[in-house]
PDB file of C-alpha atoms in Angstrom:
ATOM      1  CA  MET A  18       8.538 236.284 -14.520  1.00  0.00           C
ATOM      2  CA  LEU A  19      11.887 234.692 -13.793  1.00  0.00           C
ATOM      3  CA  ARG A  20      14.575 237.003 -15.174  1.00  0.00           C
ATOM      4  CA  ILE A  21      17.642 235.176 -16.495  1.00  0.00           C
ATOM      5  CA  ALA A  22      20.930 236.481 -17.912  1.00  0.00           C
ATOM      6  CA  VAL A  23      22.404 234.546 -20.848  1.00  0.00           C
ATOM      7  CA  PRO A  24      25.777 235.124 -22.614  1.00  0.00           C
ATOM      8  CA  ASN A  25      25.231 237.071 -25.837  1.00  0.00           C
ATOM      9  CA  LYS A  26      28.462 235.982 -27.548  1.00  0.00           C
ATOM     10  CA  GLY A  27      31.669 234.009 -27.197  1.00  0.00           C
ATOM     11  CA  SER A  28      32.259 230.357 -26.385  1.00  0.00           C
ATOM     12  CA  LEU A  29      29.525 230.334 -23.750  1.00  0.00           C
ATOM     13  CA  SER A  30      26.737 231.686 -25.946  1.00  0.00           C
ATOM     14  CA  GLY A  31      25.997 228.830 -28.354  1.00  0.00           C
ATOM     15  CA  PRO A  32      26.153 225.936 -25.855  1.00  0.00           C
ATOM     16  CA  ALA A  33      24.085 227.924 -23.327  1.00  0.00           C
ATOM     17  CA  ALA A  34      21.346 228.601 -25.875  1.00  0.00           C
ATOM     18  CA  GLU A  35      21.399 224.947 -26.956  1.00  0.00           C
ATOM     19  CA  MET A  36      21.017 223.721 -23.378  1.00  0.00           C
ATOM     20  CA  LEU A  37      18.151 226.132 -22.706  1.00  0.00           C
ATOM     21  CA  HIS A  38      16.433 224.985 -25.882  1.00  0.00           C
ATOM     22  CA  GLU A  39      16.815 221.333 -24.816  1.00  0.00           C
ATOM     23  CA  ALA A  40      15.300 222.313 -21.467  1.00  0.00           C
ATOM     24  CA  GLY A  41      12.193 223.552 -23.269  1.00  0.00           C
ATOM     25  CA  TYR A  42      12.815 227.296 -23.266  1.00  0.00           C
ATOM     26  CA  GLN A  43      12.318 229.626 -26.191  1.00  0.00           C
ATOM     27  CA  GLN A  44      15.523 231.243 -27.421  1.00  0.00           C
ATOM     28  CA  ARG A  45      16.293 234.205 -29.646  1.00  0.00           C
ATOM     29  CA  ARG A  46      16.306 233.806 -33.404  1.00  0.00           C
ATOM     30  CA  GLU A  47      18.721 236.628 -34.186  1.00  0.00           C
ATOM     31  CA  SER A  48      21.976 237.521 -32.467  1.00  0.00           C
ATOM     32  CA  LYS A  49      20.949 241.178 -32.303  1.00  0.00           C
ATOM     33  CA  GLU A  50      18.089 240.441 -29.921  1.00  0.00           C
ATOM     34  CA  LEU A  51      19.021 241.513 -26.403  1.00  0.00           C
ATOM     35  CA  ARG A  52      15.830 240.429 -24.649  1.00  0.00           C
ATOM     36  CA  ILE A  53      13.089 237.908 -25.312  1.00  0.00           C
ATOM     37  CA  VAL A  54      10.069 236.768 -23.337  1.00  0.00           C
ATOM     38  CA  ASP A  55       9.001 233.126 -23.095  1.00  0.00           C
ATOM     39  CA  PRO A  56       5.399 233.517 -21.871  1.00  0.00           C
ATOM     40  CA  THR A  57       4.681 229.788 -21.799  1.00  0.00           C
ATOM     41  CA  ASN A  58       7.419 229.186 -19.222  1.00  0.00           C
ATOM     42  CA  GLU A  59       7.095 232.614 -17.575  1.00  0.00           C
ATOM     43  CA  VAL A  60      10.735 233.464 -18.192  1.00  0.00           C
ATOM     44  CA  GLU A  61      12.400 236.604 -19.498  1.00  0.00           C
ATOM     45  CA  PHE A  62      15.881 236.205 -20.995  1.00  0.00           C
ATOM     46  CA  PHE A  63      18.450 239.020 -21.200  1.00  0.00           C
ATOM     47  CA  TYR A  64      21.443 238.532 -23.505  1.00  0.00           C
ATOM     48  CA  LEU A  65      24.458 240.240 -21.953  1.00  0.00           C
ATOM     49  CA  ARG A  66      28.241 240.328 -22.187  1.00  0.00           C
ATOM     50  CA  PRO A  67      29.489 237.247 -20.310  1.00  0.00           C
ATOM     51  CA  ARG A  68      31.789 239.373 -18.140  1.00  0.00           C
ATOM     52  CA  ASP A  69      28.862 241.549 -17.014  1.00  0.00           C
ATOM     53  CA  ILE A  70      26.424 238.809 -16.037  1.00  0.00           C
ATOM     54  CA  ALA A  71      27.688 238.310 -12.476  1.00  0.00           C
ATOM     55  CA  ILE A  72      27.406 242.055 -11.856  1.00  0.00           C
ATOM     56  CA  TYR A  73      23.795 242.179 -13.042  1.00  0.00           C
ATOM     57  CA  VAL A  74      22.826 239.128 -11.002  1.00  0.00           C
ATOM     58  CA  ALA A  75      24.567 240.465  -7.893  1.00  0.00           C
ATOM     59  CA  SER A  76      22.599 243.716  -8.214  1.00  0.00           C
ATOM     60  CA  GLY A  77      19.345 241.809  -7.799  1.00  0.00           C
ATOM     61  CA  GLN A  78      17.902 243.119 -11.054  1.00  0.00           C
ATOM     62  CA  LEU A  79      18.140 239.632 -12.561  1.00  0.00           C
ATOM     63  CA  ASP A  80      17.285 236.447 -10.674  1.00  0.00           C
ATOM     64  CA  ILE A  81      19.901 234.078 -12.078  1.00  0.00           C
ATOM     65  CA  GLY A  82      22.473 233.929 -14.862  1.00  0.00           C
ATOM     66  CA  LEU A  83      24.567 231.580 -16.961  1.00  0.00           C
ATOM     67  CA  THR A  84      28.242 232.494 -17.100  1.00  0.00           C
ATOM     68  CA  GLY A  85      31.712 231.047 -16.571  1.00  0.00           C
ATOM     69  CA  ARG A  86      33.066 230.187 -13.126  1.00  0.00           C
ATOM     70  CA  ASP A  87      36.173 232.143 -14.082  1.00  0.00           C
ATOM     71  CA  LEU A  88      34.139 235.247 -14.921  1.00  0.00           C
ATOM     72  CA  LEU A  89      32.159 234.955 -11.694  1.00  0.00           C
ATOM     73  CA  ILE A  90      35.284 234.775  -9.542  1.00  0.00           C
ATOM     74  CA  ASP A  91      37.122 237.418 -11.530  1.00  0.00           C
ATOM     75  CA  SER A  92      34.240 239.879 -11.164  1.00  0.00           C
ATOM     76  CA  GLY A  93      34.326 239.826  -7.359  1.00  0.00           C
ATOM     77  CA  ALA A  94      30.538 240.264  -7.472  1.00  0.00           C
ATOM     78  CA  GLU A  95      28.282 239.173  -4.618  1.00  0.00           C
ATOM     79  CA  ALA A  96      26.997 236.176  -6.540  1.00  0.00           C
ATOM     80  CA  GLU A  97      27.405 232.426  -6.074  1.00  0.00           C
ATOM     81  CA  GLU A  98      27.501 229.290  -8.188  1.00  0.00           C
ATOM     82  CA  ILE A  99      24.492 226.980  -7.793  1.00  0.00           C
ATOM     83  CA  LEU A 100      24.872 224.507 -10.677  1.00  0.00           C
ATOM     84  CA  ALA A 101      27.778 223.423 -12.890  1.00  0.00           C
ATOM     85  CA  LEU A 102      26.759 222.913 -16.520  1.00  0.00           C
ATOM     86  CA  GLY A 103      29.618 220.819 -17.899  1.00  0.00           C
ATOM     87  CA  PHE A 104      30.557 222.842 -20.983  1.00  0.00           C
ATOM     88  CA  ALA A 105      33.096 225.576 -21.790  1.00  0.00           C
ATOM     89  CA  ARG A 106      35.659 223.866 -19.556  1.00  0.00           C
ATOM     90  CA  SER A 107      39.055 225.528 -19.213  1.00  0.00           C
ATOM     91  CA  THR A 108      42.146 225.493 -17.002  1.00  0.00           C
ATOM     92  CA  PHE A 109      44.097 228.549 -15.825  1.00  0.00           C
ATOM     93  CA  ARG A 110      47.862 228.256 -15.530  1.00  0.00           C
ATOM     94  CA  TYR A 111      50.934 230.412 -15.038  1.00  0.00           C
ATOM     95  CA  ALA A 112      53.463 230.449 -17.868  1.00  0.00           C
ATOM     96  CA  CYS A 113      56.893 231.974 -18.447  1.00  0.00           C
ATOM     97  CA  LYS A 114      60.095 231.520 -20.410  1.00  0.00           C
ATOM     98  CA  PRO A 115      61.652 228.084 -19.833  1.00  0.00           C
ATOM     99  CA  GLY A 116      63.620 228.017 -16.585  1.00  0.00           C
ATOM    100  CA  ALA A 117      62.619 231.529 -15.497  1.00  0.00           C
ATOM    101  CA  ILE A 118      60.774 230.226 -12.449  1.00  0.00           C
ATOM    102  CA  ASN A 119      60.445 226.750 -10.971  1.00  0.00           C
ATOM    103  CA  GLY A 120      57.318 227.028  -8.848  1.00  0.00           C
ATOM    104  CA  LEU A 121      54.702 229.237  -7.278  1.00  0.00           C
ATOM    105  CA  ALA A 122      57.042 230.637  -4.617  1.00  0.00           C
ATOM    106  CA  ASP A 123      59.308 232.065  -7.346  1.00  0.00           C
ATOM    107  CA  LEU A 124      56.528 234.465  -8.383  1.00  0.00           C
ATOM    108  CA  ALA A 125      57.369 236.697  -5.428  1.00  0.00           C
ATOM    109  CA  GLY A 126      58.515 240.084  -6.666  1.00  0.00           C
ATOM    110  CA  LYS A 127      57.542 239.286 -10.264  1.00  0.00           C
ATOM    111  CA  THR A 128      54.960 240.963 -12.497  1.00  0.00           C
ATOM    112  CA  VAL A 129      52.155 238.785 -13.830  1.00  0.00           C
ATOM    113  CA  ALA A 130      50.150 239.814 -16.890  1.00  0.00           C
ATOM    114  CA  THR A 131      46.604 238.481 -17.265  1.00  0.00           C
ATOM    115  CA  SER A 132      43.104 239.226 -18.496  1.00  0.00           C
ATOM    116  CA  TYR A 133      41.752 237.837 -15.209  1.00  0.00           C
ATOM    117  CA  GLU A 134      43.184 240.158 -12.588  1.00  0.00           C
ATOM    118  CA  GLY A 135      40.666 239.191  -9.904  1.00  0.00           C
ATOM    119  CA  ILE A 136      41.423 235.477 -10.164  1.00  0.00           C
ATOM    120  CA  VAL A 137      45.188 235.890 -10.204  1.00  0.00           C
ATOM    121  CA  ALA A 138      45.336 238.478  -7.428  1.00  0.00           C
ATOM    122  CA  GLY A 139      43.148 236.265  -5.256  1.00  0.00           C
ATOM    123  CA  HIS A 140      45.269 233.182  -5.973  1.00  0.00           C
ATOM    124  CA  LEU A 141      48.495 234.988  -5.116  1.00  0.00           C
ATOM    125  CA  ALA A 142      46.994 236.407  -1.917  1.00  0.00           C
ATOM    126  CA  ASP A 143      45.708 232.971  -0.857  1.00  0.00           C
ATOM    127  CA  HIS A 144      49.270 231.639  -1.113  1.00  0.00           C
ATOM    128  CA  GLY A 145      50.873 234.651   0.588  1.00  0.00           C
ATOM    129  CA  ILE A 146      52.848 235.689  -2.499  1.00  0.00           C
ATOM    130  CA  ASP A 147      53.653 239.367  -3.037  1.00  0.00           C
ATOM    131  CA  ALA A 148      53.638 239.934  -6.790  1.00  0.00           C
ATOM    132  CA  SER A 149      52.335 242.637  -9.115  1.00  0.00           C
ATOM    133  CA  VAL A 150      49.413 241.946 -11.450  1.00  0.00           C
ATOM    134  CA  VAL A 151      48.990 243.802 -14.728  1.00  0.00           C
ATOM    135  CA  HIS A 152      45.629 243.654 -16.480  1.00  0.00           C
ATOM    136  CA  LEU A 153      45.679 243.165 -20.255  1.00  0.00           C
ATOM    137  CA  ASP A 154      42.733 242.532 -22.563  1.00  0.00           C
ATOM    138  CA  GLY A 155      43.025 239.820 -25.195  1.00  0.00           C
ATOM    139  CA  ALA A 156      46.065 237.641 -25.828  1.00  0.00           C
ATOM    140  CA  VAL A 157      48.719 238.055 -23.158  1.00  0.00           C
ATOM    141  CA  GLU A 158      51.466 235.838 -24.614  1.00  0.00           C
ATOM    142  CA  THR A 159      53.405 238.833 -25.980  1.00  0.00           C
ATOM    143  CA  ALA A 160      53.560 240.557 -22.585  1.00  0.00           C
ATOM    144  CA  ILE A 161      56.786 238.745 -21.690  1.00  0.00           C
ATOM    145  CA  GLN A 162      58.417 239.370 -25.059  1.00  0.00           C
ATOM    146  CA  LEU A 163      57.644 243.090 -24.799  1.00  0.00           C
ATOM    147  CA  GLY A 164      58.913 243.329 -21.225  1.00  0.00           C
ATOM    148  CA  VAL A 165      55.569 244.131 -19.618  1.00  0.00           C
ATOM    149  CA  ALA A 166      55.744 241.116 -17.313  1.00  0.00           C
ATOM    150  CA  GLN A 167      57.945 238.142 -16.457  1.00  0.00           C
ATOM    151  CA  VAL A 168      54.980 235.764 -16.106  1.00  0.00           C
ATOM    152  CA  ILE A 169      51.519 235.444 -17.630  1.00  0.00           C
ATOM    153  CA  ALA A 170      48.388 233.746 -16.328  1.00  0.00           C
ATOM    154  CA  ASP A 171      45.864 232.579 -18.887  1.00  0.00           C
ATOM    155  CA  VAL A 172      43.588 229.809 -20.089  1.00  0.00           C
ATOM    156  CA  VAL A 173      45.599 226.793 -21.226  1.00  0.00           C
ATOM    157  CA  GLU A 174      44.016 224.071 -23.359  1.00  0.00           C
ATOM    158  CA  THR A 175      46.610 222.219 -25.450  1.00  0.00           C
ATOM    159  CA  GLY A 176      49.510 224.557 -24.677  1.00  0.00           C
ATOM    160  CA  THR A 177      50.227 225.087 -28.388  1.00  0.00           C
ATOM    161  CA  SER A 178      49.873 228.886 -28.245  1.00  0.00           C
ATOM    162  CA  LEU A 179      52.284 229.059 -25.319  1.00  0.00           C
ATOM    163  CA  ARG A 180      54.872 226.880 -27.016  1.00  0.00           C
ATOM    164  CA  ASN A 181      54.613 228.963 -30.172  1.00  0.00           C
ATOM    165  CA  ALA A 182      55.380 232.003 -28.051  1.00  0.00           C
ATOM    166  CA  GLY A 183      58.395 230.275 -26.481  1.00  0.00           C
ATOM    167  CA  LEU A 184      56.701 229.804 -23.103  1.00  0.00           C
ATOM    168  CA  GLU A 185      55.961 226.875 -20.802  1.00  0.00           C
ATOM    169  CA  VAL A 186      53.440 226.318 -18.027  1.00  0.00           C
ATOM    170  CA  VAL A 187      54.714 226.320 -14.475  1.00  0.00           C
ATOM    171  CA  GLY A 188      53.247 225.188 -11.168  1.00  0.00           C
ATOM    172  CA  GLU A 189      49.836 223.705 -10.466  1.00  0.00           C
ATOM    173  CA  PRO A 190      46.672 225.017 -12.159  1.00  0.00           C
ATOM    174  CA  ILE A 191      45.289 228.221 -10.723  1.00  0.00           C
ATOM    175  CA  MET A 192      41.731 227.001 -11.195  1.00  0.00           C
ATOM    176  CA  LYS A 193      39.456 224.969 -13.445  1.00  0.00           C
ATOM    177  CA  SER A 194      36.428 226.647 -14.938  1.00  0.00           C
ATOM    178  CA  GLU A 195      33.234 225.715 -16.751  1.00  0.00           C
ATOM    179  CA  ALA A 196      29.826 227.220 -17.429  1.00  0.00           C
ATOM    180  CA  VAL A 197      27.723 227.621 -14.281  1.00  0.00           C
ATOM    181  CA  VAL A 198      24.374 228.945 -13.110  1.00  0.00           C
ATOM    182  CA  ILE A 199      24.702 231.748 -10.584  1.00  0.00           C
ATOM    183  CA  ARG A 200      22.434 233.720  -8.265  1.00  0.00           C
ATOM    184  CA  ARG A 201      22.869 236.656  -5.923  1.00  0.00           C
ATOM    185  CA  THR A 202      24.581 235.717  -2.664  1.00  0.00           C
ATOM    186  CA  GLY A 203      21.939 235.342   0.026  1.00  0.00           C
ATOM    187  CA  ALA A 204      19.048 235.022  -2.428  1.00  0.00           C
ATOM    188  CA  ASP A 205      16.124 232.736  -1.552  1.00  0.00           C
ATOM    189  CA  GLY A 206      17.345 229.241  -2.325  1.00  0.00           C
ATOM    190  CA  ASP A 207      13.820 227.805  -2.217  1.00  0.00           C
ATOM    191  CA  ASP A 208      12.296 230.021  -4.909  1.00  0.00           C
ATOM    192  CA  PRO A 209      10.041 227.526  -6.772  1.00  0.00           C
ATOM    193  CA  LYS A 210      10.647 229.172 -10.162  1.00  0.00           C
ATOM    194  CA  VAL A 211      14.421 228.913  -9.733  1.00  0.00           C
ATOM    195  CA  GLN A 212      14.134 225.327  -8.515  1.00  0.00           C
ATOM    196  CA  GLN A 213      12.055 224.388 -11.562  1.00  0.00           C
ATOM    197  CA  PHE A 214      14.640 225.998 -13.859  1.00  0.00           C
ATOM    198  CA  LEU A 215      17.447 224.071 -12.176  1.00  0.00           C
ATOM    199  CA  ARG A 216      15.536 220.785 -12.413  1.00  0.00           C
ATOM    200  CA  ARG A 217      15.128 221.306 -16.141  1.00  0.00           C
ATOM    201  CA  LEU A 218      18.843 221.933 -16.640  1.00  0.00           C
ATOM    202  CA  GLN A 219      19.739 218.974 -14.440  1.00  0.00           C
ATOM    203  CA  GLY A 220      17.421 216.881 -16.594  1.00  0.00           C
ATOM    204  CA  VAL A 221      19.362 217.944 -19.684  1.00  0.00           C
ATOM    205  CA  LEU A 222      22.672 217.100 -17.995  1.00  0.00           C
ATOM    206  CA  VAL A 223      21.441 213.618 -17.097  1.00  0.00           C
ATOM    207  CA  ALA A 224      19.974 213.085 -20.566  1.00  0.00           C
ATOM    208  CA  ARG A 225      23.364 213.947 -22.073  1.00  0.00           C
ATOM    209  CA  THR A 226      25.215 211.660 -19.680  1.00  0.00           C
ATOM    210  CA  TYR A 227      23.048 208.542 -19.810  1.00  0.00           C
ATOM    211  CA  VAL A 228      21.373 206.342 -22.409  1.00  0.00           C
ATOM    212  CA  MET A 229      18.506 203.911 -21.990  1.00  0.00           C
ATOM    213  CA  MET A 230      19.551 200.286 -22.471  1.00  0.00           C
ATOM    214  CA  ASP A 231      17.150 197.457 -23.253  1.00  0.00           C
ATOM    215  CA  TYR A 232      17.995 193.764 -23.591  1.00  0.00           C
ATOM    216  CA  ASP A 233      16.644 190.243 -23.144  1.00  0.00           C
ATOM    217  CA  CYS A 234      18.288 187.619 -20.973  1.00  0.00           C
ATOM    218  CA  ARG A 235      17.676 184.222 -19.415  1.00  0.00           C
ATOM    219  CA  VAL A 236      16.248 184.264 -15.883  1.00  0.00           C
ATOM    220  CA  GLU A 237      19.248 182.359 -14.523  1.00  0.00           C
ATOM    221  CA  GLN A 238      21.557 185.136 -15.796  1.00  0.00           C
ATOM    222  CA  LEU A 239      19.414 187.998 -14.468  1.00  0.00           C
ATOM    223  CA  GLU A 240      21.453 188.700 -11.335  1.00  0.00           C
ATOM    224  CA  LYS A 241      24.663 188.989 -13.348  1.00  0.00           C
ATOM    225  CA  ALA A 242      22.924 191.244 -15.865  1.00  0.00           C
ATOM    226  CA  VAL A 243      21.453 193.488 -13.177  1.00  0.00           C
ATOM    227  CA  ALA A 244      24.900 193.839 -11.619  1.00  0.00           C
ATOM    228  CA  LEU A 245      26.077 195.272 -14.952  1.00  0.00           C
ATOM    229  CA  THR A 246      23.041 197.562 -15.343  1.00  0.00           C
ATOM    230  CA  PRO A 247      21.838 198.568 -11.852  1.00  0.00           C
ATOM    231  CA  GLY A 248      20.119 201.711 -13.154  1.00  0.00           C
ATOM    232  CA  LEU A 249      19.526 204.704 -10.908  1.00  0.00           C
ATOM    233  CA  GLU A 250      17.250 202.945  -8.401  1.00  0.00           C
ATOM    234  CA  SER A 251      16.877 199.536 -10.010  1.00  0.00           C
ATOM    235  CA  PRO A 252      16.197 198.248 -13.534  1.00  0.00           C
ATOM    236  CA  THR A 253      12.757 197.431 -14.907  1.00  0.00           C
ATOM    237  CA  VAL A 254      12.355 193.668 -15.448  1.00  0.00           C
ATOM    238  CA  SER A 255       9.418 192.212 -17.387  1.00  0.00           C
ATOM    239  CA  PRO A 256       8.659 188.586 -18.305  1.00  0.00           C
ATOM    240  CA  LEU A 257       8.747 187.676 -21.992  1.00  0.00           C
ATOM    241  CA  HIS A 258       6.332 185.369 -23.820  1.00  0.00           C
ATOM    242  CA  ASN A 259       9.041 182.728 -24.100  1.00  0.00           C
ATOM    243  CA  GLU A 260       9.303 181.065 -20.694  1.00  0.00           C
ATOM    244  CA  GLY A 261      12.596 181.565 -18.883  1.00  0.00           C
ATOM    245  CA  TRP A 262      13.368 184.913 -20.573  1.00  0.00           C
ATOM    246  CA  VAL A 263      12.952 188.472 -19.256  1.00  0.00           C
ATOM    247  CA  ALA A 264      13.284 191.937 -20.765  1.00  0.00           C
ATOM    248  CA  VAL A 265      15.410 194.424 -18.838  1.00  0.00           C
ATOM    249  CA  ARG A 266      15.514 198.228 -19.118  1.00  0.00           C
ATOM    250  CA  ALA A 267      17.920 200.525 -17.259  1.00  0.00           C
ATOM    251  CA  MET A 268      19.749 203.825 -17.608  1.00  0.00           C
ATOM    252  CA  VAL A 269      23.512 203.420 -18.079  1.00  0.00           C
ATOM    253  CA  PRO A 270      26.351 205.956 -18.473  1.00  0.00           C
ATOM    254  CA  ALA A 271      26.726 206.775 -22.159  1.00  0.00           C
ATOM    255  CA  LYS A 272      30.525 206.539 -22.005  1.00  0.00           C
ATOM    256  CA  GLU A 273      30.323 202.970 -20.720  1.00  0.00           C
ATOM    257  CA  ALA A 274      27.483 201.766 -22.954  1.00  0.00           C
ATOM    258  CA  GLN A 275      29.611 199.843 -25.478  1.00  0.00           C
ATOM    259  CA  ARG A 276      31.566 198.014 -22.776  1.00  0.00           C
ATOM    260  CA  ILE A 277      28.360 197.127 -20.947  1.00  0.00           C
ATOM    261  CA  MET A 278      26.824 195.798 -24.162  1.00  0.00           C
ATOM    262  CA  ASP A 279      29.869 193.573 -24.679  1.00  0.00           C
ATOM    263  CA  ASP A 280      29.663 192.265 -21.113  1.00  0.00           C
ATOM    264  CA  LEU A 281      25.935 191.580 -21.405  1.00  0.00           C
ATOM    265  CA  TYR A 282      26.447 189.681 -24.638  1.00  0.00           C
ATOM    266  CA  ASP A 283      29.149 187.565 -23.007  1.00  0.00           C
ATOM    267  CA  ILE A 284      26.724 186.372 -20.310  1.00  0.00           C
ATOM    268  CA  GLY A 285      24.067 185.505 -22.881  1.00  0.00           C
ATOM    269  CA  ALA A 286      21.943 188.640 -23.164  1.00  0.00           C
ATOM    270  CA  ARG A 287      20.531 189.324 -26.608  1.00  0.00           C
ATOM    271  CA  ALA A 288      18.575 192.020 -28.483  1.00  0.00           C
ATOM    272  CA  ILE A 289      20.712 194.627 -26.702  1.00  0.00           C
ATOM    273  CA  LEU A 290      20.036 198.194 -27.799  1.00  0.00           C
ATOM    274  CA  THR A 291      20.481 201.754 -26.568  1.00  0.00           C
ATOM    275  CA  THR A 292      18.337 204.824 -27.144  1.00  0.00           C
ATOM    276  CA  ALA A 293      19.036 208.486 -26.434  1.00  0.00           C
ATOM    277  CA  ILE A 294      17.298 210.257 -23.563  1.00  0.00           C
ATOM    278  CA  HIS A 295      15.960 213.674 -24.567  1.00  0.00           C
ATOM    279  CA  ALA A 296      14.739 214.830 -21.160  1.00  0.00           C
ATOM    280  CA  CYS A 297      14.222 213.456 -17.676  1.00  0.00           C
ATOM    281  CA  ARG A 298      13.461 214.246 -14.051  1.00  0.00           C
ATOM    282  CA  LEU A 299      15.159 212.301 -11.278  1.00  0.00           C
TER     283      LEU A 299
END
């Protein structure tokens, strides 16, 4: 069986389980379950602490895992990202008291507090900056107030928590993270079971990104309509009973669907509708 590590809690857990369910895999019914077997799909799922998943995958005991890019890099484990999943996005930034530093170079000689020591130490080394890194678990905003560090490095979303602590972001982002699928570095990239798993997840990603659009239009407007809805290869065009009219079907980006519907209507298309895509293979 394919052995897969899945986050057991935190912001990664729920969306990961939802995506796996959409991909057709059985998931646990209770949060206390640490292992389940999906015999139909020949997969065994292990529910682990998100921070530990890269370590388990790197050991070779598990074939692949779902975790955060930040946790993968921070772990330093011999594992690699093979598919980005598009959820649990976050940005890592440096922050300090207003005016304390003006840019990355000013970090030299400073102490940086963070929960992601591996990421920060690697970023500083890549830029040739000699600074100390202090590891703290949990919220790090108080590290500056208590004199533990002059700078912190943490996940920044809206920046509200930093402002409430009297801090401001400084410099460019350290990195951007999201949920990813990982495997052991050097593992067989052509494993058919892994490839099937990835195709299923990619199918979910496409299904979430696109909708199916159907509409009717006059033959003389078909070229303009097709230009608006080219589809992935090309749209499906079928003649209607009424002479001079055709029915068109194509996949379009969900975010652009309303604009495309407006544009189609303007050129004379009618009976325009969209439907959700639940699964696909490209």
